[in-house]
Amino acid sequence: MLVRVFANLRQICGGVGVEVKPEGRRVIDILNKMIEMFPDLKDEIFTEEKELLPFVHVFINGRNIIHLDGLDTIVHENDQFALFPPVAGG
């Protein structure tokens, strides 16, 4: 599964795309695997309760997971997965 990352997450993950081989097919499984691969990522995307931080967005095929099944959204091998951190600016 290729996960595209943006903004400061690119520095943490070492590029614009990360190949992830999760244990399951849910968004949370993919994010957990990414944190296993890049421990610094945890504080950038999750609260202590393991919920996405405000303004962190995950898109599957261009749709925000908040409009799907949230972190339990099932992801298929050919889906496009994008992870956006909070971004400020004007």
PDB file of N, CA and C in Angstrom:
ATOM      1  N   MET A   1       0.848  -1.166   0.000  1.00  0.00           N
ATOM      2  CA  MET A   1       0.000   0.000   0.000  1.00  0.00           C
ATOM      3  C   MET A   1       0.895   1.232   0.000  1.00  0.00           C
ATOM      4  N   LEU A   2       0.711   2.095  -0.987  1.00  0.00           N
ATOM      5  CA  LEU A   2       1.477   3.335  -1.054  1.00  0.00           C
ATOM      6  C   LEU A   2       0.683   4.432  -0.359  1.00  0.00           C
ATOM      7  N   VAL A   3       1.312   5.061   0.632  1.00  0.00           N
ATOM      8  CA  VAL A   3       0.704   6.182   1.344  1.00  0.00           C
ATOM      9  C   VAL A   3       1.444   7.445   0.935  1.00  0.00           C
ATOM     10  N   ARG A   4       0.688   8.407   0.428  1.00  0.00           N
ATOM     11  CA  ARG A   4       1.287   9.690   0.071  1.00  0.00           C
ATOM     12  C   ARG A   4       1.184  10.605   1.286  1.00  0.00           C
ATOM     13  N   VAL A   5       2.296  11.243   1.625  1.00  0.00           N
ATOM     14  CA  VAL A   5       2.339  12.134   2.786  1.00  0.00           C
ATOM     15  C   VAL A   5       2.689  13.537   2.327  1.00  0.00           C
ATOM     16  N   PHE A   6       2.284  14.515   3.115  1.00  0.00           N
ATOM     17  CA  PHE A   6       2.429  15.907   2.724  1.00  0.00           C
ATOM     18  C   PHE A   6       3.038  16.738   3.848  1.00  0.00           C
ATOM     19  N   ALA A   7       3.531  17.920   3.456  1.00  0.00           N
ATOM     20  CA  ALA A   7       4.093  18.927   4.366  1.00  0.00           C
ATOM     21  C   ALA A   7       5.193  18.308   5.235  1.00  0.00           C
ATOM     22  N   ASN A   8       5.176  18.585   6.551  1.00  0.00           N
ATOM     23  CA  ASN A   8       6.257  18.134   7.433  1.00  0.00           C
ATOM     24  C   ASN A   8       6.316  16.608   7.575  1.00  0.00           C
ATOM     25  N   LEU A   9       5.253  15.905   7.209  1.00  0.00           N
ATOM     26  CA  LEU A   9       5.289  14.441   7.297  1.00  0.00           C
ATOM     27  C   LEU A   9       6.275  13.852   6.300  1.00  0.00           C
ATOM     28  N   ARG A  10       6.548  14.582   5.237  1.00  0.00           N
ATOM     29  CA  ARG A  10       7.535  14.111   4.253  1.00  0.00           C
ATOM     30  C   ARG A  10       8.921  14.019   4.872  1.00  0.00           C
ATOM     31  N   GLN A  11       9.250  14.971   5.747  1.00  0.00           N
ATOM     32  CA  GLN A  11      10.552  14.939   6.417  1.00  0.00           C
ATOM     33  C   GLN A  11      10.652  13.748   7.355  1.00  0.00           C
ATOM     34  N   ILE A  12       9.568  13.474   8.073  1.00  0.00           N
ATOM     35  CA  ILE A  12       9.560  12.352   9.018  1.00  0.00           C
ATOM     36  C   ILE A  12       9.653  11.025   8.276  1.00  0.00           C
ATOM     37  N   CYS A  13       8.922  10.920   7.170  1.00  0.00           N
ATOM     38  CA  CYS A  13       8.832   9.649   6.434  1.00  0.00           C
ATOM     39  C   CYS A  13       9.875   9.507   5.333  1.00  0.00           C
ATOM     40  N   GLY A  14      10.650  10.542   5.090  1.00  0.00           N
ATOM     41  CA  GLY A  14      11.728  10.449   4.117  1.00  0.00           C
ATOM     42  C   GLY A  14      11.313  10.534   2.664  1.00  0.00           C
ATOM     43  N   GLY A  15      10.187  11.163   2.380  1.00  0.00           N
ATOM     44  CA  GLY A  15       9.770  11.328   0.996  1.00  0.00           C
ATOM     45  C   GLY A  15       8.282  11.535   0.863  1.00  0.00           C
ATOM     46  N   VAL A  16       7.827  11.604  -0.376  1.00  0.00           N
ATOM     47  CA  VAL A  16       6.412  11.879  -0.645  1.00  0.00           C
ATOM     48  C   VAL A  16       5.534  10.635  -0.579  1.00  0.00           C
ATOM     49  N   GLY A  17       6.141   9.475  -0.694  1.00  0.00           N
ATOM     50  CA  GLY A  17       5.376   8.235  -0.658  1.00  0.00           C
ATOM     51  C   GLY A  17       6.058   7.204   0.222  1.00  0.00           C
ATOM     52  N   VAL A  18       5.243   6.448   0.946  1.00  0.00           N
ATOM     53  CA  VAL A  18       5.758   5.416   1.837  1.00  0.00           C
ATOM     54  C   VAL A  18       5.060   4.107   1.496  1.00  0.00           C
ATOM     55  N   GLU A  19       5.828   3.071   1.271  1.00  0.00           N
ATOM     56  CA  GLU A  19       5.266   1.745   1.031  1.00  0.00           C
ATOM     57  C   GLU A  19       5.035   1.080   2.384  1.00  0.00           C
ATOM     58  N   VAL A  20       3.771   0.756   2.659  1.00  0.00           N
ATOM     59  CA  VAL A  20       3.382   0.206   3.958  1.00  0.00           C
ATOM     60  C   VAL A  20       2.766  -1.176   3.748  1.00  0.00           C
ATOM     61  N   LYS A  21       3.172  -2.122   4.575  1.00  0.00           N
ATOM     62  CA  LYS A  21       2.601  -3.475   4.535  1.00  0.00           C
ATOM     63  C   LYS A  21       1.942  -3.740   5.894  1.00  0.00           C
ATOM     64  N   PRO A  22       0.693  -3.269   6.062  1.00  0.00           N
ATOM     65  CA  PRO A  22       0.020  -3.393   7.349  1.00  0.00           C
ATOM     66  C   PRO A  22      -0.461  -4.808   7.633  1.00  0.00           C
ATOM     67  N   GLU A  23      -0.794  -5.054   8.887  1.00  0.00           N
ATOM     68  CA  GLU A  23      -1.319  -6.348   9.321  1.00  0.00           C
ATOM     69  C   GLU A  23      -2.790  -6.490   8.943  1.00  0.00           C
ATOM     70  N   GLY A  24      -3.491  -5.368   8.751  1.00  0.00           N
ATOM     71  CA  GLY A  24      -4.910  -5.395   8.416  1.00  0.00           C
ATOM     72  C   GLY A  24      -5.207  -4.461   7.265  1.00  0.00           C
ATOM     73  N   ARG A  25      -6.479  -4.239   6.992  1.00  0.00           N
ATOM     74  CA  ARG A  25      -6.873  -3.425   5.836  1.00  0.00           C
ATOM     75  C   ARG A  25      -7.570  -2.119   6.226  1.00  0.00           C
ATOM     76  N   ARG A  26      -7.636  -1.816   7.528  1.00  0.00           N
ATOM     77  CA  ARG A  26      -8.288  -0.580   7.957  1.00  0.00           C
ATOM     78  C   ARG A  26      -7.286   0.574   7.975  1.00  0.00           C
ATOM     79  N   VAL A  27      -7.802   1.777   7.928  1.00  0.00           N
ATOM     80  CA  VAL A  27      -6.950   2.968   8.004  1.00  0.00           C
ATOM     81  C   VAL A  27      -6.089   2.910   9.253  1.00  0.00           C
ATOM     82  N   ILE A  28      -6.679   2.551  10.394  1.00  0.00           N
ATOM     83  CA  ILE A  28      -5.914   2.501  11.639  1.00  0.00           C
ATOM     84  C   ILE A  28      -4.776   1.489  11.556  1.00  0.00           C
ATOM     85  N   ASP A  29      -4.964   0.391  10.859  1.00  0.00           N
ATOM     86  CA  ASP A  29      -3.900  -0.606  10.694  1.00  0.00           C
ATOM     87  C   ASP A  29      -2.730  -0.014   9.913  1.00  0.00           C
ATOM     88  N   ILE A  30      -3.046   0.738   8.892  1.00  0.00           N
ATOM     89  CA  ILE A  30      -2.006   1.365   8.062  1.00  0.00           C
ATOM     90  C   ILE A  30      -1.258   2.418   8.863  1.00  0.00           C
ATOM     91  N   LEU A  31      -2.006   3.257   9.590  1.00  0.00           N
ATOM     92  CA  LEU A  31      -1.358   4.298  10.391  1.00  0.00           C
ATOM     93  C   LEU A  31      -0.510   3.684  11.506  1.00  0.00           C
ATOM     94  N   ASN A  32      -0.992   2.618  12.129  1.00  0.00           N
ATOM     95  CA  ASN A  32      -0.191   1.945  13.168  1.00  0.00           C
ATOM     96  C   ASN A  32       1.113   1.405  12.595  1.00  0.00           C
ATOM     97  N   LYS A  33       1.065   0.834  11.403  1.00  0.00           N
ATOM     98  CA  LYS A  33       2.278   0.324  10.764  1.00  0.00           C
ATOM     99  C   LYS A  33       3.239   1.471  10.449  1.00  0.00           C
ATOM    100  N   MET A  34       2.678   2.596  10.005  1.00  0.00           N
ATOM    101  CA  MET A  34       3.531   3.753   9.717  1.00  0.00           C
ATOM    102  C   MET A  34       4.223   4.257  10.986  1.00  0.00           C
ATOM    103  N   ILE A  35       3.509   4.238  12.102  1.00  0.00           N
ATOM    104  CA  ILE A  35       4.109   4.670  13.371  1.00  0.00           C
ATOM    105  C   ILE A  35       5.190   3.684  13.805  1.00  0.00           C
ATOM    106  N   GLU A  36       4.971   2.410  13.537  1.00  0.00           N
ATOM    107  CA  GLU A  36       6.000   1.405  13.819  1.00  0.00           C
ATOM    108  C   GLU A  36       7.259   1.707  12.988  1.00  0.00           C
ATOM    109  N   MET A  37       7.055   2.117  11.743  1.00  0.00           N
ATOM    110  CA  MET A  37       8.171   2.423  10.845  1.00  0.00           C
ATOM    111  C   MET A  37       8.821   3.768  11.174  1.00  0.00           C
ATOM    112  N   PHE A  38       7.999   4.750  11.582  1.00  0.00           N
ATOM    113  CA  PHE A  38       8.454   6.115  11.847  1.00  0.00           C
ATOM    114  C   PHE A  38       7.861   6.584  13.175  1.00  0.00           C
ATOM    115  N   PRO A  39       8.477   6.236  14.312  1.00  0.00           N
ATOM    116  CA  PRO A  39       7.902   6.541  15.628  1.00  0.00           C
ATOM    117  C   PRO A  39       7.574   8.021  15.851  1.00  0.00           C
ATOM    118  N   ASP A  40       8.326   8.930  15.245  1.00  0.00           N
ATOM    119  CA  ASP A  40       8.057  10.365  15.420  1.00  0.00           C
ATOM    120  C   ASP A  40       6.714  10.776  14.825  1.00  0.00           C
ATOM    121  N   LEU A  41       6.174   9.960  13.976  1.00  0.00           N
ATOM    122  CA  LEU A  41       4.902  10.260  13.331  1.00  0.00           C
ATOM    123  C   LEU A  41       3.745  10.281  14.329  1.00  0.00           C
ATOM    124  N   LYS A  42       3.840   9.488  15.384  1.00  0.00           N
ATOM    125  CA  LYS A  42       2.741   9.346  16.339  1.00  0.00           C
ATOM    126  C   LYS A  42       2.264  10.691  16.883  1.00  0.00           C
ATOM    127  N   ASP A  43       3.181  11.504  17.363  1.00  0.00           N
ATOM    128  CA  ASP A  43       2.801  12.785  17.960  1.00  0.00           C
ATOM    129  C   ASP A  43       2.314  13.796  16.930  1.00  0.00           C
ATOM    130  N   GLU A  44       2.585  13.540  15.670  1.00  0.00           N
ATOM    131  CA  GLU A  44       2.155  14.444  14.604  1.00  0.00           C
ATOM    132  C   GLU A  44       0.731  14.175  14.136  1.00  0.00           C
ATOM    133  N   ILE A  45       0.219  12.951  14.382  1.00  0.00           N
ATOM    134  CA  ILE A  45      -1.102  12.627  13.848  1.00  0.00           C
ATOM    135  C   ILE A  45      -2.132  12.194  14.886  1.00  0.00           C
ATOM    136  N   PHE A  46      -1.686  11.670  16.047  1.00  0.00           N
ATOM    137  CA  PHE A  46      -2.622  11.115  17.018  1.00  0.00           C
ATOM    138  C   PHE A  46      -2.628  11.859  18.343  1.00  0.00           C
ATOM    139  N   THR A  47      -3.797  11.847  18.999  1.00  0.00           N
ATOM    140  CA  THR A  47      -3.900  12.277  20.391  1.00  0.00           C
ATOM    141  C   THR A  47      -3.455  11.111  21.264  1.00  0.00           C
ATOM    142  N   GLU A  48      -3.386  11.315  22.574  1.00  0.00           N
ATOM    143  CA  GLU A  48      -3.029  10.227  23.487  1.00  0.00           C
ATOM    144  C   GLU A  48      -4.084   9.133  23.467  1.00  0.00           C
ATOM    145  N   GLU A  49      -5.333   9.485  23.089  1.00  0.00           N
ATOM    146  CA  GLU A  49      -6.426   8.510  23.026  1.00  0.00           C
ATOM    147  C   GLU A  49      -6.463   7.771  21.694  1.00  0.00           C
ATOM    148  N   LYS A  50      -5.438   7.980  20.865  1.00  0.00           N
ATOM    149  CA  LYS A  50      -5.308   7.327  19.557  1.00  0.00           C
ATOM    150  C   LYS A  50      -6.424   7.749  18.592  1.00  0.00           C
ATOM    151  N   GLU A  51      -6.784   9.044  18.667  1.00  0.00           N
ATOM    152  CA  GLU A  51      -7.693   9.643  17.698  1.00  0.00           C
ATOM    153  C   GLU A  51      -6.867  10.600  16.859  1.00  0.00           C
ATOM    154  N   LEU A  52      -7.322  10.851  15.636  1.00  0.00           N
ATOM    155  CA  LEU A  52      -6.593  11.809  14.806  1.00  0.00           C
ATOM    156  C   LEU A  52      -6.629  13.183  15.448  1.00  0.00           C
ATOM    157  N   LEU A  53      -5.502  13.872  15.412  1.00  0.00           N
ATOM    158  CA  LEU A  53      -5.464  15.246  15.897  1.00  0.00           C
ATOM    159  C   LEU A  53      -6.384  16.108  15.047  1.00  0.00           C
ATOM    160  N   PRO A  54      -6.890  17.203  15.622  1.00  0.00           N
ATOM    161  CA  PRO A  54      -7.706  18.117  14.812  1.00  0.00           C
ATOM    162  C   PRO A  54      -6.907  18.585  13.592  1.00  0.00           C
ATOM    163  N   PHE A  55      -7.571  18.665  12.491  1.00  0.00           N
ATOM    164  CA  PHE A  55      -7.007  19.146  11.230  1.00  0.00           C
ATOM    165  C   PHE A  55      -6.030  18.177  10.566  1.00  0.00           C
ATOM    166  N   VAL A  56      -5.865  16.965  11.117  1.00  0.00           N
ATOM    167  CA  VAL A  56      -5.155  15.898  10.402  1.00  0.00           C
ATOM    168  C   VAL A  56      -6.209  15.199   9.562  1.00  0.00           C
ATOM    169  N   HIS A  57      -5.922  15.039   8.281  1.00  0.00           N
ATOM    170  CA  HIS A  57      -6.905  14.449   7.383  1.00  0.00           C
ATOM    171  C   HIS A  57      -6.328  13.256   6.647  1.00  0.00           C
ATOM    172  N   VAL A  58      -7.151  12.220   6.534  1.00  0.00           N
ATOM    173  CA  VAL A  58      -6.819  11.037   5.752  1.00  0.00           C
ATOM    174  C   VAL A  58      -7.849  10.943   4.632  1.00  0.00           C
ATOM    175  N   PHE A  59      -7.347  10.833   3.418  1.00  0.00           N
ATOM    176  CA  PHE A  59      -8.216  10.708   2.254  1.00  0.00           C
ATOM    177  C   PHE A  59      -7.976   9.366   1.574  1.00  0.00           C
ATOM    178  N   ILE A  60      -9.069   8.676   1.260  1.00  0.00           N
ATOM    179  CA  ILE A  60      -9.020   7.441   0.488  1.00  0.00           C
ATOM    180  C   ILE A  60      -9.737   7.720  -0.824  1.00  0.00           C
ATOM    181  N   ASN A  61      -8.994   7.621  -1.910  1.00  0.00           N
ATOM    182  CA  ASN A  61      -9.555   7.921  -3.242  1.00  0.00           C
ATOM    183  C   ASN A  61     -10.214   9.297  -3.279  1.00  0.00           C
ATOM    184  N   GLY A  62      -9.591  10.263  -2.602  1.00  0.00           N
ATOM    185  CA  GLY A  62     -10.080  11.634  -2.628  1.00  0.00           C
ATOM    186  C   GLY A  62     -11.205  11.932  -1.657  1.00  0.00           C
ATOM    187  N   ARG A  63     -11.624  10.954  -0.858  1.00  0.00           N
ATOM    188  CA  ARG A  63     -12.709  11.157   0.106  1.00  0.00           C
ATOM    189  C   ARG A  63     -12.155  11.131   1.517  1.00  0.00           C
ATOM    190  N   ASN A  64     -12.502  12.137   2.296  1.00  0.00           N
ATOM    191  CA  ASN A  64     -12.064  12.209   3.673  1.00  0.00           C
ATOM    192  C   ASN A  64     -12.716  11.077   4.462  1.00  0.00           C
ATOM    193  N   ILE A  65     -11.921  10.390   5.302  1.00  0.00           N
ATOM    194  CA  ILE A  65     -12.459   9.248   6.043  1.00  0.00           C
ATOM    195  C   ILE A  65     -13.539   9.652   7.042  1.00  0.00           C
ATOM    196  N   ILE A  66     -13.633  10.939   7.380  1.00  0.00           N
ATOM    197  CA  ILE A  66     -14.713  11.349   8.287  1.00  0.00           C
ATOM    198  C   ILE A  66     -16.077  11.158   7.631  1.00  0.00           C
ATOM    199  N   HIS A  67     -16.097  11.083   6.297  1.00  0.00           N
ATOM    200  CA  HIS A  67     -17.338  10.837   5.561  1.00  0.00           C
ATOM    201  C   HIS A  67     -17.513   9.362   5.217  1.00  0.00           C
ATOM    202  N   LEU A  68     -16.569   8.545   5.665  1.00  0.00           N
ATOM    203  CA  LEU A  68     -16.632   7.095   5.441  1.00  0.00           C
ATOM    204  C   LEU A  68     -16.803   6.432   6.802  1.00  0.00           C
ATOM    205  N   ASP A  69     -15.952   5.499   7.158  1.00  0.00           N
ATOM    206  CA  ASP A  69     -16.038   4.813   8.452  1.00  0.00           C
ATOM    207  C   ASP A  69     -14.906   5.219   9.394  1.00  0.00           C
ATOM    208  N   GLY A  70     -14.386   6.432   9.215  1.00  0.00           N
ATOM    209  CA  GLY A  70     -13.322   6.915  10.091  1.00  0.00           C
ATOM    210  C   GLY A  70     -12.100   6.016  10.025  1.00  0.00           C
ATOM    211  N   LEU A  71     -11.481   5.814  11.176  1.00  0.00           N
ATOM    212  CA  LEU A  71     -10.271   4.991  11.237  1.00  0.00           C
ATOM    213  C   LEU A  71     -10.538   3.530  10.913  1.00  0.00           C
ATOM    214  N   ASP A  72     -11.811   3.125  10.918  1.00  0.00           N
ATOM    215  CA  ASP A  72     -12.167   1.741  10.577  1.00  0.00           C
ATOM    216  C   ASP A  72     -12.460   1.553   9.087  1.00  0.00           C
ATOM    217  N   THR A  73     -12.274   2.595   8.301  1.00  0.00           N
ATOM    218  CA  THR A  73     -12.483   2.504   6.858  1.00  0.00           C
ATOM    219  C   THR A  73     -11.568   1.434   6.272  1.00  0.00           C
ATOM    220  N   ILE A  74     -12.138   0.564   5.468  1.00  0.00           N
ATOM    221  CA  ILE A  74     -11.366  -0.493   4.796  1.00  0.00           C
ATOM    222  C   ILE A  74     -10.661   0.101   3.581  1.00  0.00           C
ATOM    223  N   VAL A  75      -9.392  -0.240   3.429  1.00  0.00           N
ATOM    224  CA  VAL A  75      -8.583   0.248   2.316  1.00  0.00           C
ATOM    225  C   VAL A  75      -8.174  -0.949   1.465  1.00  0.00           C
ATOM    226  N   HIS A  76      -8.343  -0.805   0.158  1.00  0.00           N
ATOM    227  CA  HIS A  76      -7.964  -1.862  -0.781  1.00  0.00           C
ATOM    228  C   HIS A  76      -6.603  -1.542  -1.401  1.00  0.00           C
ATOM    229  N   GLU A  77      -5.930  -2.542  -1.874  1.00  0.00           N
ATOM    230  CA  GLU A  77      -4.556  -2.412  -2.373  1.00  0.00           C
ATOM    231  C   GLU A  77      -4.394  -1.301  -3.405  1.00  0.00           C
ATOM    232  N   ASN A  78      -5.358  -1.119  -4.288  1.00  0.00           N
ATOM    233  CA  ASN A  78      -5.236  -0.119  -5.350  1.00  0.00           C
ATOM    234  C   ASN A  78      -5.812   1.244  -4.985  1.00  0.00           C
ATOM    235  N   ASP A  79      -6.302   1.390  -3.751  1.00  0.00           N
ATOM    236  CA  ASP A  79      -6.836   2.685  -3.325  1.00  0.00           C
ATOM    237  C   ASP A  79      -5.717   3.706  -3.188  1.00  0.00           C
ATOM    238  N   GLN A  80      -6.071   4.961  -3.372  1.00  0.00           N
ATOM    239  CA  GLN A  80      -5.133   6.052  -3.149  1.00  0.00           C
ATOM    240  C   GLN A  80      -5.305   6.530  -1.713  1.00  0.00           C
ATOM    241  N   PHE A  81      -4.226   6.501  -0.941  1.00  0.00           N
ATOM    242  CA  PHE A  81      -4.240   6.858   0.465  1.00  0.00           C
ATOM    243  C   PHE A  81      -3.372   8.099   0.627  1.00  0.00           C
ATOM    244  N   ALA A  82      -3.955   9.162   1.181  1.00  0.00           N
ATOM    245  CA  ALA A  82      -3.203  10.406   1.387  1.00  0.00           C
ATOM    246  C   ALA A  82      -3.352  10.852   2.833  1.00  0.00           C
ATOM    247  N   LEU A  83      -2.251  11.284   3.430  1.00  0.00           N
ATOM    248  CA  LEU A  83      -2.223  11.723   4.818  1.00  0.00           C
ATOM    249  C   LEU A  83      -1.721  13.166   4.876  1.00  0.00           C
ATOM    250  N   PHE A  84      -2.578  14.045   5.412  1.00  0.00           N
ATOM    251  CA  PHE A  84      -2.267  15.467   5.503  1.00  0.00           C
ATOM    252  C   PHE A  84      -2.183  15.900   6.959  1.00  0.00           C
ATOM    253  N   PRO A  85      -1.082  16.531   7.358  1.00  0.00           N
ATOM    254  CA  PRO A  85      -0.974  17.067   8.723  1.00  0.00           C
ATOM    255  C   PRO A  85      -1.673  18.418   8.788  1.00  0.00           C
ATOM    256  N   PRO A  86      -1.822  18.964  10.004  1.00  0.00           N
ATOM    257  CA  PRO A  86      -2.344  20.334  10.095  1.00  0.00           C
ATOM    258  C   PRO A  86      -1.402  21.281   9.360  1.00  0.00           C
ATOM    259  N   VAL A  87      -1.968  22.202   8.627  1.00  0.00           N
ATOM    260  CA  VAL A  87      -1.159  23.175   7.886  1.00  0.00           C
ATOM    261  C   VAL A  87      -1.687  24.556   8.217  1.00  0.00           C
ATOM    262  N   ALA A  88      -0.772  25.457   8.531  1.00  0.00           N
ATOM    263  CA  ALA A  88      -1.144  26.839   8.833  1.00  0.00           C
ATOM    264  C   ALA A  88      -0.545  27.755   7.775  1.00  0.00           C
ATOM    265  N   GLY A  89      -1.130  28.876   7.638  1.00  0.00           N
ATOM    266  CA  GLY A  89      -0.602  29.852   6.685  1.00  0.00           C
ATOM    267  C   GLY A  89      -1.696  30.730   6.163  1.00  0.00           C
ATOM    268  N   GLY A  90      -1.325  31.608   5.300  1.00  0.00           N
ATOM    269  CA  GLY A  90      -2.343  32.519   4.809  1.00  0.00           C
ATOM    270  C   GLY A  90      -2.041  33.026   3.445  1.00  0.00           C
TER     271      GLY A  90
END
